Each structure stands twice: as structure tokens, then as C-alpha cells.
Coordinates of C-alpha atoms in Angstrom, one line a residue:
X1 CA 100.7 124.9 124.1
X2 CA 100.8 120.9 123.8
X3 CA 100.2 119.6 120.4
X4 CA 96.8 118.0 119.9
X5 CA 96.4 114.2 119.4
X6 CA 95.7 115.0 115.6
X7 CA 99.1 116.9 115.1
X8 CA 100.8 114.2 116.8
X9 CA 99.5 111.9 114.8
X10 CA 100.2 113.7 111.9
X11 CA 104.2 114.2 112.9
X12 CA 104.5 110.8 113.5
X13 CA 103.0 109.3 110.4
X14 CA 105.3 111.9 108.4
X15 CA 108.5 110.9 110.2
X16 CA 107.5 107.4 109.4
X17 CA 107.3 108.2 105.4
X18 CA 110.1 109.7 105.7
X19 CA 111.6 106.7 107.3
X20 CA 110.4 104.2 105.0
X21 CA 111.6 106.4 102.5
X22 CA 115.4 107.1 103.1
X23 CA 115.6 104.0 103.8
X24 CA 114.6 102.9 99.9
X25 CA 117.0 105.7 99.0
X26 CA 120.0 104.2 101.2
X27 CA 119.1 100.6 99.3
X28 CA 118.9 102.0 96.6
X29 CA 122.3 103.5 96.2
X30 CA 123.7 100.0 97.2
X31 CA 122.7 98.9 93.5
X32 CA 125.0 97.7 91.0
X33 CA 127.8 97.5 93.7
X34 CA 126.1 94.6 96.4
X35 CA 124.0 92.0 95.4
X36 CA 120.5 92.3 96.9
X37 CA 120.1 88.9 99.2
X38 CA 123.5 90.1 100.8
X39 CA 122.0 93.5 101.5
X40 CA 118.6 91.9 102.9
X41 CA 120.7 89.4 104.8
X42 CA 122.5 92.3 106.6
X43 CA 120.2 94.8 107.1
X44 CA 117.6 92.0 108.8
X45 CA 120.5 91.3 111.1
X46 CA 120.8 94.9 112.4
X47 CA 117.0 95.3 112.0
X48 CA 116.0 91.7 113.6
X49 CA 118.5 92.6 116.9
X50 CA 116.8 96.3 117.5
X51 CA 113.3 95.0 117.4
X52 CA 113.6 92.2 119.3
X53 CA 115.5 94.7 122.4
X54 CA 112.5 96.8 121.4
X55 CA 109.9 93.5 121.9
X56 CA 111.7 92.7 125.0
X57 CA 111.6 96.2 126.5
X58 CA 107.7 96.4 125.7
X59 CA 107.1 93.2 127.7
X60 CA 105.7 92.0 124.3
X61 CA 108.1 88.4 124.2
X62 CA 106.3 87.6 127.3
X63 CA 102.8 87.3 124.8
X64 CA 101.4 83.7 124.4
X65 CA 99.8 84.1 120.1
X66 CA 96.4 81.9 119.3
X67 CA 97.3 78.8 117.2
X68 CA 95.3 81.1 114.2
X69 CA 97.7 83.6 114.3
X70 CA 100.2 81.5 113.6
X71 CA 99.3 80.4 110.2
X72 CA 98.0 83.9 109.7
X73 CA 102.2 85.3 110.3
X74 CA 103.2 82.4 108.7
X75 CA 101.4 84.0 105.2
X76 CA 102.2 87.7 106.5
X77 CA 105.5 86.3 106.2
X78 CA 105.6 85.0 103.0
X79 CA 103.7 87.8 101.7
X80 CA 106.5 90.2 102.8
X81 CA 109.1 88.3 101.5
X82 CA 107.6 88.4 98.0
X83 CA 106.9 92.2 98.4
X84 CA 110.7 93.0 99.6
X85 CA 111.7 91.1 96.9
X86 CA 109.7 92.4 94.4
X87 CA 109.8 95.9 95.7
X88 CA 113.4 96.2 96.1
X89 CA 114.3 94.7 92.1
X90 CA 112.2 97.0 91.1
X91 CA 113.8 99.8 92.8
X92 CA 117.3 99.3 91.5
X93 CA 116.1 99.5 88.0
X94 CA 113.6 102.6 88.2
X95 CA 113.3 105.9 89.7
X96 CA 112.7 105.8 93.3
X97 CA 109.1 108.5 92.4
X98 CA 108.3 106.1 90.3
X99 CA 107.8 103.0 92.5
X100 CA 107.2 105.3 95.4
X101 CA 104.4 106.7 93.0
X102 CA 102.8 103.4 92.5
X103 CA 102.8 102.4 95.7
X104 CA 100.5 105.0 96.8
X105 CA 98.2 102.4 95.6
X106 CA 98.2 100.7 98.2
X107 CA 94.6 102.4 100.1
X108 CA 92.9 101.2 97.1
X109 CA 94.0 97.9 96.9
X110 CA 93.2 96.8 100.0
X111 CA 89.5 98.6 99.9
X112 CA 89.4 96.6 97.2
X113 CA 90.7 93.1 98.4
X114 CA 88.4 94.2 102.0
X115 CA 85.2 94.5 99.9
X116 CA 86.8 91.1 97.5
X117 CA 87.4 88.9 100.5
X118 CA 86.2 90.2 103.5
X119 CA 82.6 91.4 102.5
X120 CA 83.5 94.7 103.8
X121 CA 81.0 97.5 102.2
X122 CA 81.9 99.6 99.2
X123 CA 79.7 102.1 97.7
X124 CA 79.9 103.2 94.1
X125 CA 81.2 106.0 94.5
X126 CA 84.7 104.6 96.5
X127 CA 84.6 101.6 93.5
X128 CA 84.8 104.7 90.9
X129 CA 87.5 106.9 92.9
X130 CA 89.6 103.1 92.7
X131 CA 89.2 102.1 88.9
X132 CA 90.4 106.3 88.5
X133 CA 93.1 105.2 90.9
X134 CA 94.1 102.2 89.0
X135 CA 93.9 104.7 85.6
X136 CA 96.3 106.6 86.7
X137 CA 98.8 103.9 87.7
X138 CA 98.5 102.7 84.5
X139 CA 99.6 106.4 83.6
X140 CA 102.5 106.1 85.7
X141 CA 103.7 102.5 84.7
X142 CA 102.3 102.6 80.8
X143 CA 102.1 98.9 79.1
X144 CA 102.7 99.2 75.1
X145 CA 104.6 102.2 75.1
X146 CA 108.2 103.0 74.5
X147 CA 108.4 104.4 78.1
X148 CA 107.4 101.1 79.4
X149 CA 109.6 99.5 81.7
X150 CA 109.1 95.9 82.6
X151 CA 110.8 96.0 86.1
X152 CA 107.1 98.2 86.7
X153 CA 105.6 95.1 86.5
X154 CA 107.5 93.8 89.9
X155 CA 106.3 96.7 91.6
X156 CA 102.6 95.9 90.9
X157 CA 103.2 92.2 91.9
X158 CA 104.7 94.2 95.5
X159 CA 102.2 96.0 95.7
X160 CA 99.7 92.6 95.2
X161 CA 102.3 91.1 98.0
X162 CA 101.6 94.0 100.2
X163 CA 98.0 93.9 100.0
X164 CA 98.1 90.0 101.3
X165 CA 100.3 91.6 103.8
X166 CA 98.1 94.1 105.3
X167 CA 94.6 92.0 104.8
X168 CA 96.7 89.2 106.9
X169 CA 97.2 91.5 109.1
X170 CA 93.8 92.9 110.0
X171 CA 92.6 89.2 110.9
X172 CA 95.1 89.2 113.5
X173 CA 93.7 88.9 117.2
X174 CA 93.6 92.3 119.2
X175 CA 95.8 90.8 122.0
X176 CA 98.9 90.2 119.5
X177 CA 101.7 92.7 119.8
X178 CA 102.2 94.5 116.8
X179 CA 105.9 94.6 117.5
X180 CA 106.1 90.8 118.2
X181 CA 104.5 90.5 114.7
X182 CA 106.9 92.7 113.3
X183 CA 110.1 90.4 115.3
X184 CA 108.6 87.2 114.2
X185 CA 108.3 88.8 110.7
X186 CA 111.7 90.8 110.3
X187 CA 114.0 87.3 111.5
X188 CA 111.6 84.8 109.4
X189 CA 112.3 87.3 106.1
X190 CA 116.4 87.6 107.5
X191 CA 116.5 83.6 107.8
X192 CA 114.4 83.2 104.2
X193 CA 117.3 85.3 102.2
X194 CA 120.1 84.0 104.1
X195 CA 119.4 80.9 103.1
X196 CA 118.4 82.1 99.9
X197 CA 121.9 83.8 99.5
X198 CA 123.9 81.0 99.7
X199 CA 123.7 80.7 96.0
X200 CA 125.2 84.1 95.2
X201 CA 128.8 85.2 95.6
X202 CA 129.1 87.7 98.6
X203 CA 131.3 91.1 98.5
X204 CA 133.7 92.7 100.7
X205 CA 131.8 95.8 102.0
X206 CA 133.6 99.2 101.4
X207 CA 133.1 101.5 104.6
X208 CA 130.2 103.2 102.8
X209 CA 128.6 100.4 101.5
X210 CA 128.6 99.1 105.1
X211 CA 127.3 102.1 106.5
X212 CA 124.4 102.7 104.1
X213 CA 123.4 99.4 105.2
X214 CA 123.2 100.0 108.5
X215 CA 121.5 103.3 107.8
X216 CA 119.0 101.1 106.2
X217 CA 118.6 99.1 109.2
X218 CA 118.2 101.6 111.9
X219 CA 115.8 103.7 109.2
X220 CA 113.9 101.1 109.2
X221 CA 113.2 100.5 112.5
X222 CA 112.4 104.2 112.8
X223 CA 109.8 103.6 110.4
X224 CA 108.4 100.2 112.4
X225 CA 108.4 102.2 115.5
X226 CA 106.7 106.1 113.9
X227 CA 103.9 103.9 112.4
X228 CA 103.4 101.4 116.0
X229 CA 103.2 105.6 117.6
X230 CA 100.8 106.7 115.6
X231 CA 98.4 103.7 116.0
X232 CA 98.3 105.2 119.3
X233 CA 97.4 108.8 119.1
X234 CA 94.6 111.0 116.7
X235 CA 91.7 110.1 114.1
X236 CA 92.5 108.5 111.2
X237 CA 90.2 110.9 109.0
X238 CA 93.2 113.6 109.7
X239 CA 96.3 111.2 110.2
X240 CA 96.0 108.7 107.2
X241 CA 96.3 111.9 104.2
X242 CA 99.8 112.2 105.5
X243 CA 101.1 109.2 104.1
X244 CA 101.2 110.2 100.8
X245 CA 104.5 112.7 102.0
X246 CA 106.2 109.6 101.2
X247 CA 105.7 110.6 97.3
X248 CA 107.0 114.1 98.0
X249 CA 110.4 112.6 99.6
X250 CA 110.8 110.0 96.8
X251 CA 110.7 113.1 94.6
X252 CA 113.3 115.2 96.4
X253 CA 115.2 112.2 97.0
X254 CA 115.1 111.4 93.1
X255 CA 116.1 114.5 92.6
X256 CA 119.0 115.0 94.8
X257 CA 120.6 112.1 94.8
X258 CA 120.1 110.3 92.1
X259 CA 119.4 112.9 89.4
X260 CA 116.1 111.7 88.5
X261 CA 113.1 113.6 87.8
X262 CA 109.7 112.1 86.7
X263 CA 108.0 113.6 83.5
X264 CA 105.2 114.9 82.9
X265 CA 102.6 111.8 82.6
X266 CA 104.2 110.1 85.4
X267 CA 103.1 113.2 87.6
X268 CA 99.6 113.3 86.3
X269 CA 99.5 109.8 86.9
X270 CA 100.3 110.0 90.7
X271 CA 98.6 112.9 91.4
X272 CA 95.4 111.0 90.4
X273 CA 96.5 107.8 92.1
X274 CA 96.5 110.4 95.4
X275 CA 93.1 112.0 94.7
X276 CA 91.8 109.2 94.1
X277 CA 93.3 107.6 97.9
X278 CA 92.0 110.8 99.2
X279 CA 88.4 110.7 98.0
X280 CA 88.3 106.7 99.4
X281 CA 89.3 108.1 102.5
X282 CA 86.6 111.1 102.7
X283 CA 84.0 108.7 101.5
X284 CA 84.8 106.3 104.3
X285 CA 84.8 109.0 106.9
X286 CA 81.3 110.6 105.3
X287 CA 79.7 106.9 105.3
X288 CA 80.2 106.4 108.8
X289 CA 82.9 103.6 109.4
X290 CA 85.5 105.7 110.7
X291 CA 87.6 103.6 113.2
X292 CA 90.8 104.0 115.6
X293 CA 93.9 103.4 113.7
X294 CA 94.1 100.2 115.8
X295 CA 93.2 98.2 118.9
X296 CA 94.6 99.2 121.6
X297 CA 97.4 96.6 122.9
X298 CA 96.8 94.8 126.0
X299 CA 100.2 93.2 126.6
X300 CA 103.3 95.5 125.0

């Protein structure tokens, strides 16, 4: 029997958590041994050459872009930079549940910034389940405590990064390619480090160090590609829960590989992060302003 829309949706949003995911992992491992511009200079290579054979196979290099959605990539663009940045600094000095486990902020922060900036509608009820949110990533991160550790500070400014990311995003016109977004992005951010690298002293790559860069790259294409597929297919109602998987690989991958293992507060403190992304999700759905995952492209 086929698998419905819903399931299909639900796969591919999993296998791109999963992406995203080993690919923080395979980063992560790098740390210590390469310095981090080299590592962003050669995995936007790798990434910037598959996505733009990917552009160019989906007609999408072909697409003429408003003179608005210009500037709006142009801060998409910046906004990334600082959240890969950020994001990644953070990651080579905490556990990878941790920042993973902050990140699943994400939902709430940009209902908030939408209602903030965009006058979009939120109900009491959504604005509660986000200041419980925000409680528990204050569990997870801790200010003023012996467990504190300051590098969770650059994962809240990624996740602010982000945020502008994804807001940016949604002004977008409906006739831009989201994979000509992602080209112009991924070779702006490769171009920004490499010239930000010049600075630093670069390091012969071992045959493993080169390899988990290159798994980086092509995971992260995976992960650009899952999430363009399940734009395409299912409601978002059922879809969008699956996102938060990415927490249970960050755990297994913690775990396995690194030896890490999040205690007790830092679990209470994402499982109410998740509830609380949850609930904003089932309050959206109940209030009626449940829309497609995206607009359909007209020119990939």
C-alpha cells in the first residue's frame, strides 16, 4: 500500500534531522584538530558545487529574483553567517544535546518575532506555552550557576541569528526558488569565511579529517534537499512534531560518540522547551491558520 502524503512528510522531515544532525556531529569531532574558518571554507566548497548542479538540474538558475529579494538574501545571508558562526563555537565547547536542546527553540522564537514584527496573531494561551518555553531553556543553559557555561550564550545569539534567518525568509516572493536561495546563500557564507580565514594559519588535513569534512558537506546537502521534499508533500499539523527527532539523535550521538550524557535538569529543561513547541503548534492548528508548509514553486 503507498504511503500517505502525511507519512511521507513525516520520513522526510526525519531524514532531514537526522541530516542536519550528523552533520553537527561530523563538525564537531573536527574540533581541537582544524580551525573552524578552514572547516567552513571547505565544506561550502563541496556544499556550494552540489547545490548549484542541484539549482541547475531544477531549471531554478534560469529564475530572474525581484530587486526586494535581493536585499532580503543579502540579510538572510548575513543572518546565517552569524548563526554558523555562533552555532558552530558553541558546538565545539558543549555537548552536542545541549545546543541541539536549545535550539528546539526555534518554533517559539519566531511565533514570537512573527507576532513582534510582522503583526501576525498570538493568543494568550501560545504567548504562555513560549515564556514556559523560554523557562526551560533557561533550565538547560542556567545563568549564575556553577553549571553555567558561557559558550551557551553563543548558542542563544544563533539561535537570535536564525530567527532573522527564517523571518527573512518568509518575506521572500513565492516565485523565488528555494534552492536558488539556498546557492546564493551557501557561496555568499563560503566566500565570507574564506576571506575571513585568511587571518588564521591553515592545516594539512589527515585522511580522516578530510573525510569528515566532506561527510559534512554532502550531509548537509541531504538536509537542504529532505526539508525542500517535505515542503512539497503532507500537513504541517502532522509533519512539523517530527523535527524535534533532531534532540533524540543529538542524544544518541552524544552518547556514542562523544561520551556525553546530559543530566538531569538539562532533560527537564528540553522536554519543556518541546512541550511547550508542541502546544504552539496545536494551538495554531486549533485557531485556524493552518497553512501548506510552503508555496508551491513555479520555476524549479
Amino acid at each position: 500500500m503507498a504511503r500517505s502524503d502525511n507519512l511521507t512528510g513525516a520520513v522526510l522531515m526525519m531524514a532531514s534531522m537526522a541530516s542536519f544532525t550528523f552533520n553537527d556531529a561530523a563538525v564537531k569531532a573536527l574540533a581541537g584538530e582544524v580551525p573552524l574558518f578552514q572547516i567552513l571554507v571547505l565544506r561550502g566548497v563541496l556544499t556550494t558545487m552540489l547545490i548549484f548542479g542541484l539549482a541547475w538540474r531544477m531549471g531554478a538558475l534560469r529564475s530572474r529574483l525581484p530587486r526586494r529579494d535581493w536585499g532580503l538574501i543579502a540579510v538572510r545571508t548575513l543572518a546565517e553567517v552569524g548563526a554558523v558562526y555562533f552555532f558552530l563555537t558553541a558546538l565545539f565547547n558543549m555537548p552536542i544535546a545541549n545546543v541541539t536542546a536549545v535550539l528546539q527553540a526555534l518554533p517559539l522564537t519566531i511565533t514570537l518575532a512573527a507576532a513582534l514584527f510582522l503583526g501576525e496573531p498570538v493568543g494568550w494561551r501560545r504567548m504562555l506555552a513560549i515564556m514556559v518555553g523560554f523557562a526551560g531553556v533557561m533550565l538547560i543553559v542556567r545563568p549564575g550557576t556553577d553549571d553555567f557555561n558561557f559558550y551557551a550564550i553563543y548558542t542563544l545569539v544563533a539561535v537570535g541569528f536564525v530567527t532573522l534567518r527564517d523571518l527573512t525568509t518568509r518575506r521572500l516572493s513565492p516565485n523565488t526558488p528555494s534552492i536558488l536561495v539556498t546557492l546564493i546563500t551557501s557561496a555568499a557564507v563560503m566566500i565570507i569565511f574564506g576571506a575571513l580565514s585568511l587571518g588564521i594559519d591553515w592545516v594539512p588535513l589527515s585522511g580522516r579529517q578530510g573525510g569528515l569534512i566532506g561527510l559534512a558537506g554532502v550531509l548537509v546537502i541531504g538536509g537542504y534537499l529532505f526539508s525542500i521534499m517535505t515542503m512539497r508533500v503532507g500537513e504541517i499539523s502532522f509533519i512539523a512534531p517530527f523535527r524535534y527527532t533532531s534532540l533524540i539523535w543529538a542524544l544518541f550521538l552524544g552518547w556514542a560518540v562523544f561520551g556525553e550524557w546530559p543530566d538531569a535538569v538539562t532533560l527537564i529543561g528540553a522536554a519543556i522547551v518541546v512541550a511547550s513547541g508542541l502546544f504552539t503548534l496545536y494551538r495554531e492548528v486549533q485557531a485556524g491558520r493552518k497553512r501548506p508548509l510552503a508555496q508551491p514553486p513555479r520555476r524549479h
